[in-house]
């Protein structure tokens, strides 16, 4: 490869990670048939040996099987080379999602993740979604205890509103906020990004390749297998696809001019957002992983960044299948209620 994956300080609390991480959701759930476990462990090892040491998982992936897989992959001295991020809070009740952030659940979820990962401490522990029935101060109080007990090192939030982030950060420092951020998902830029930078919080963009669309365009929609989670997403529905196809075509045109792939161009745009950003593209293929790492070599000037940024205005459809659980609906009740 010949690509040196830089390391960055994520947040202001001391966590250091690779400039690009590996989102592990798709290798255990949501995106079609699973590959054999040895192949997936080989993928994780290849990522680590290539310098991608920031591994992102959740107890919801599988559920549970992704954490177990990562635990197996980190045997034999690999644990010391990586930064493990996992999450709690999403419970699948037979197709209906419940979110929990009460202290007893937070503690039980952490203990279970530690066991599945087979580690003594989780590097970065996120609230996967915000429980809007529990004051965020209550959830953070338990996370603070887990830090003090040495079970987790740093705390993160995923899909949290500005007010939730501020209130949480006042209880215990937040190290990272994870949110969708890509060439077609820019809703966090006006409020969330400035707030994170004001407070010294790192940003971890998930789905930086638009769940695969920004890599290969609309043709991948036709080939999605039964059970693939992405079939539910509004942007992949027929009424939105024609407009969104133009976005991919424009990315492809610029990528051709620059001598890179569309995926590399889309990832490079995310990387150029700042040195406090570590995107976590996911893949189950080593070739795709190598391609994603190559995005770190793609340089964009101001004009190119502006042209790419404007593509978001052309996108049709909500960015998520469950917008009600995203940051715009994540305020929690006041502590006194």
XYZ file of C-alpha atoms in Angstrom:
337
model
C 0.000 0.000 0.000
C 2.633 2.504 1.010
C 0.101 4.664 2.833
C 1.083 5.922 6.244
C -2.133 6.198 8.255
C -1.663 9.264 10.475
C -2.704 9.318 14.103
C -4.770 12.080 15.665
C -5.843 13.198 19.095
C -9.558 12.510 19.286
C -11.020 15.055 21.659
C -9.035 16.793 24.365
C -8.936 14.037 26.988
C -5.932 12.122 25.648
C -7.366 9.476 23.318
C -5.189 8.883 20.251
C -6.585 6.959 17.264
C -5.843 6.340 13.607
C -7.012 9.138 11.317
C -9.327 6.597 9.714
C -11.091 3.830 11.598
C -12.960 0.674 10.673
C -16.712 0.542 11.161
C -17.454 -3.077 11.984
C -21.263 -3.143 11.819
C -21.527 -4.441 8.279
C -19.374 -7.505 8.889
C -21.806 -8.951 11.435
C -25.245 -7.582 10.654
C -27.513 -5.404 8.580
C -25.808 -5.641 5.194
C -26.680 -9.066 3.807
C -25.118 -12.542 4.151
C -22.166 -12.911 6.503
C -18.721 -14.054 5.462
C -16.925 -16.909 7.242
C -15.435 -15.870 10.579
C -11.791 -16.584 9.555
C -12.184 -14.187 6.606
C -13.511 -11.462 8.873
C -10.727 -11.926 11.396
C -8.244 -11.706 8.517
C -9.892 -8.407 7.480
C -9.550 -6.982 10.995
C -5.918 -8.082 11.220
C -5.203 -6.540 7.812
C -6.726 -3.262 8.943
C -4.632 -3.189 12.114
C -1.425 -4.123 10.293
C -2.162 -1.355 7.764
C -2.393 1.242 10.541
C -6.195 1.372 10.902
C -6.367 0.711 14.628
C -9.629 2.453 15.610
C -12.257 -0.309 15.659
C -15.900 0.690 16.020
C -18.535 -1.792 17.187
C -21.695 -1.948 19.305
C -23.622 -4.452 21.374
C -26.453 -3.898 18.872
C -24.443 -5.310 15.957
C -25.509 -8.895 15.527
C -26.730 -8.278 18.195
C -23.675 -9.113 20.315
C -21.858 -11.212 17.685
C -19.737 -8.330 16.396
C -18.192 -7.714 19.816
C -17.483 -11.440 20.154
C -15.814 -11.477 16.726
C -13.601 -8.515 17.604
C -12.683 -10.158 20.879
C -11.499 -13.228 18.974
C -9.594 -11.118 16.441
C -7.664 -9.341 19.203
C -6.216 -12.484 20.739
C -2.477 -13.005 20.551
C -1.190 -9.536 21.309
C -3.453 -7.514 19.030
C -5.337 -5.816 21.880
C -2.437 -3.484 22.678
C -2.393 -2.181 19.098
C -5.993 -0.987 18.881
C -8.497 1.455 20.293
C -11.867 -0.234 20.815
C -15.024 1.838 20.591
C -18.312 0.160 21.426
C -21.799 1.351 22.275
C -24.830 0.656 24.418
C -28.457 1.698 24.441
C -30.188 0.207 21.394
C -32.372 -2.824 22.017
C -34.178 -4.553 19.151
C -37.574 -5.748 20.317
C -38.522 -7.803 17.300
C -38.274 -4.989 14.800
C -39.152 -2.209 17.233
C -36.250 -0.258 18.663
C -36.049 0.649 22.332
C -33.397 2.991 23.711
C -32.225 2.786 27.314
C -29.895 5.014 29.300
C -30.890 4.302 32.891
C -27.950 3.609 35.248
C -28.697 -0.066 35.869
C -28.867 -0.744 32.157
C -25.717 1.275 31.396
C -23.727 -0.751 33.922
C -25.141 -4.112 32.847
C -24.484 -3.320 29.183
C -20.893 -2.306 29.898
C -20.192 -5.466 31.894
C -21.656 -7.588 29.088
C -19.588 -5.825 26.415
C -16.397 -6.270 28.434
C -17.138 -9.985 28.644
C -17.932 -10.397 24.943
C -14.869 -8.406 23.882
C -12.841 -10.297 26.488
C -11.045 -7.140 27.606
C -10.531 -5.407 30.934
C -11.319 -1.924 29.666
C -13.152 -0.306 26.752
C -11.272 2.616 25.215
C -14.298 4.637 24.073
C -17.834 3.874 25.238
C -20.721 5.586 23.478
C -24.379 6.027 24.201
C -25.495 4.632 20.835
C -28.717 6.634 20.932
C -30.061 9.012 23.557
C -32.774 7.798 25.928
C -35.168 10.751 25.852
C -36.959 9.520 28.997
C -33.870 9.773 31.218
C -32.033 13.033 31.966
C -28.656 12.859 30.253
C -27.035 13.821 33.574
C -28.280 10.523 35.042
C -26.853 8.446 32.181
C -23.566 10.355 32.352
C -23.367 9.895 36.095
C -23.144 6.142 35.649
C -20.661 6.452 32.794
C -18.504 8.649 35.010
C -18.514 5.905 37.650
C -17.430 3.353 35.041
C -14.506 5.621 34.097
C -13.521 5.967 37.760
C -13.654 2.172 38.140
C -11.355 1.695 35.134
C -13.910 -0.176 33.032
C -13.957 2.489 30.335
C -11.409 5.161 29.477
C -13.401 7.722 27.508
C -17.054 8.566 26.940
C -18.836 9.306 23.665
C -22.307 10.126 22.389
C -23.893 9.151 19.082
C -26.663 11.169 17.408
C -26.917 13.625 20.313
C -28.285 17.171 20.084
C -26.283 20.267 20.956
C -28.091 20.771 24.271
C -27.630 17.100 25.181
C -23.918 17.300 24.378
C -23.465 20.407 26.528
C -25.354 18.946 29.487
C -23.483 15.638 29.245
C -20.108 17.347 28.951
C -20.819 19.314 32.141
C -21.089 16.036 34.091
C -18.054 14.302 32.577
C -15.934 15.275 29.546
C -17.173 13.872 26.250
C -14.300 12.669 24.088
C -16.139 12.003 20.821
C -19.466 12.526 19.120
C -20.378 10.023 16.419
C -22.730 11.179 13.698
C -23.431 10.530 10.062
C -21.312 12.901 7.966
C -20.644 12.608 4.276
C -21.037 14.357 0.950
C -24.775 13.829 1.204
C -25.344 14.057 4.956
C -24.278 17.465 6.234
C -27.026 18.294 8.746
C -24.556 18.375 11.643
C -22.371 21.152 10.265
C -24.307 24.216 11.369
C -24.669 23.427 15.083
C -23.045 20.170 16.127
C -19.584 20.599 14.631
C -19.003 24.112 16.066
C -20.226 22.935 19.484
C -17.875 19.953 19.473
C -14.944 22.160 18.532
C -15.807 24.708 21.182
C -15.825 21.962 23.837
C -12.788 20.040 22.546
C -14.776 16.996 21.411
C -13.622 14.836 18.506
C -15.944 13.900 15.662
C -16.384 10.357 14.314
C -18.345 10.317 11.040
C -20.217 7.096 10.425
C -21.472 6.065 6.961
C -18.992 8.478 5.304
C -19.639 6.671 2.004
C -23.415 6.990 2.141
C -23.853 3.316 3.086
C -22.074 2.341 -0.132
C -23.912 4.645 -2.541
C -21.059 7.137 -2.827
C -18.698 4.261 -3.668
C -20.529 2.510 -6.483
C -23.687 4.484 -7.192
C -27.245 3.272 -7.743
C -26.276 -0.061 -9.305
C -25.539 -1.466 -5.856
C -29.190 -0.960 -4.871
C -30.266 -3.487 -7.496
C -27.920 -6.095 -6.064
C -28.811 -5.791 -2.398
C -29.708 -9.227 -0.989
C -32.841 -9.958 1.000
C -32.586 -8.771 4.563
C -30.165 -5.954 3.746
C -30.948 -3.091 6.104
C -30.298 -0.474 3.444
C -33.444 -1.387 1.539
C -35.366 0.584 4.167
C -33.562 3.872 3.603
C -35.519 6.693 1.929
C -32.663 7.772 -0.340
C -32.591 4.358 -1.970
C -36.279 4.358 -2.874
C -37.276 4.737 -6.529
C -38.783 8.195 -6.057
C -35.428 9.558 -4.816
C -32.960 7.467 -6.746
C -32.928 9.390 -10.027
C -31.986 12.669 -8.336
C -29.415 10.997 -6.097
C -27.854 9.223 -9.057
C -26.726 12.626 -10.374
C -24.782 13.203 -7.148
C -22.834 9.996 -7.701
C -22.202 10.856 -11.352
C -20.670 14.204 -10.417
C -18.454 12.545 -7.794
C -17.345 10.007 -10.390
C -16.490 12.741 -12.907
C -14.231 14.546 -10.444
C -12.691 11.271 -9.247
C -11.756 10.409 -12.837
C -10.091 13.796 -13.283
C -8.121 13.331 -10.069
C -7.114 9.744 -10.756
C -8.848 8.233 -7.733
C -12.006 6.232 -7.105
C -15.354 7.799 -6.164
C -15.054 6.232 -2.709
C -11.610 7.762 -2.188
C -12.857 11.174 -3.269
C -15.881 11.014 -0.935
C -13.702 9.912 1.986
C -11.085 12.547 1.221
C -13.780 15.220 1.513
C -14.559 13.987 5.035
C -10.871 13.878 5.986
C -10.453 17.469 4.808
C -13.023 18.617 7.376
C -10.295 18.779 10.014
C -7.686 17.053 12.146
C -10.268 16.304 14.841
C -12.214 13.983 12.520
C -11.786 10.196 12.189
C -14.316 8.621 9.795
C -15.148 4.934 10.170
C -16.013 3.460 6.755
C -17.044 -0.166 6.936
C -16.366 -3.032 4.562
C -16.064 -6.798 4.559
C -13.561 -6.851 1.678
C -9.802 -6.344 1.983
C -9.622 -4.699 -1.456
C -12.184 -2.111 -0.384
C -10.297 -1.538 2.842
C -7.104 -0.859 0.895
C -9.003 1.512 -1.387
C -10.418 3.373 1.608
C -6.962 3.799 3.128
C -5.827 5.269 -0.188
C -8.242 8.160 0.377
C -5.686 9.589 2.796
C -3.456 10.393 -0.200
C -6.108 12.382 -2.080
C -5.627 16.141 -1.766
C -8.457 18.576 -2.424
C -8.177 22.312 -2.983
C -10.736 24.873 -1.857
C -12.516 24.962 -5.210
C -12.858 21.180 -5.286
C -14.125 21.119 -1.695
C -16.716 23.768 -2.554
C -17.892 21.888 -5.636
C -18.236 18.657 -3.698
C -19.946 20.302 -0.737
C -22.647 21.713 -3.009
C -23.733 18.198 -4.010
C -25.624 17.775 -0.731
C -28.175 20.308 -1.980
C -29.174 17.887 -4.737
C -29.951 14.945 -2.449
C -33.537 13.706 -2.099
C -34.896 11.762 0.869
C -34.196 11.616 4.598
C -30.720 10.422 5.509
C -31.892 7.751 7.967
C -34.685 5.206 8.083
C -35.329 6.151 11.720
C -35.025 9.921 11.822
C -36.904 9.985 15.119
C -33.855 8.494 16.820
C -31.320 10.916 15.360
C -29.785 14.007 16.919
C -32.637 16.344 16.020
C -34.928 14.410 18.399
C -32.472 13.567 21.170
C -33.174 16.127 23.905
C -33.733 14.578 27.314
C -35.934 15.828 30.184
C -34.414 18.245 32.706
C -32.763 16.659 35.714
C -35.303 18.167 38.121
C -38.357 16.616 36.468
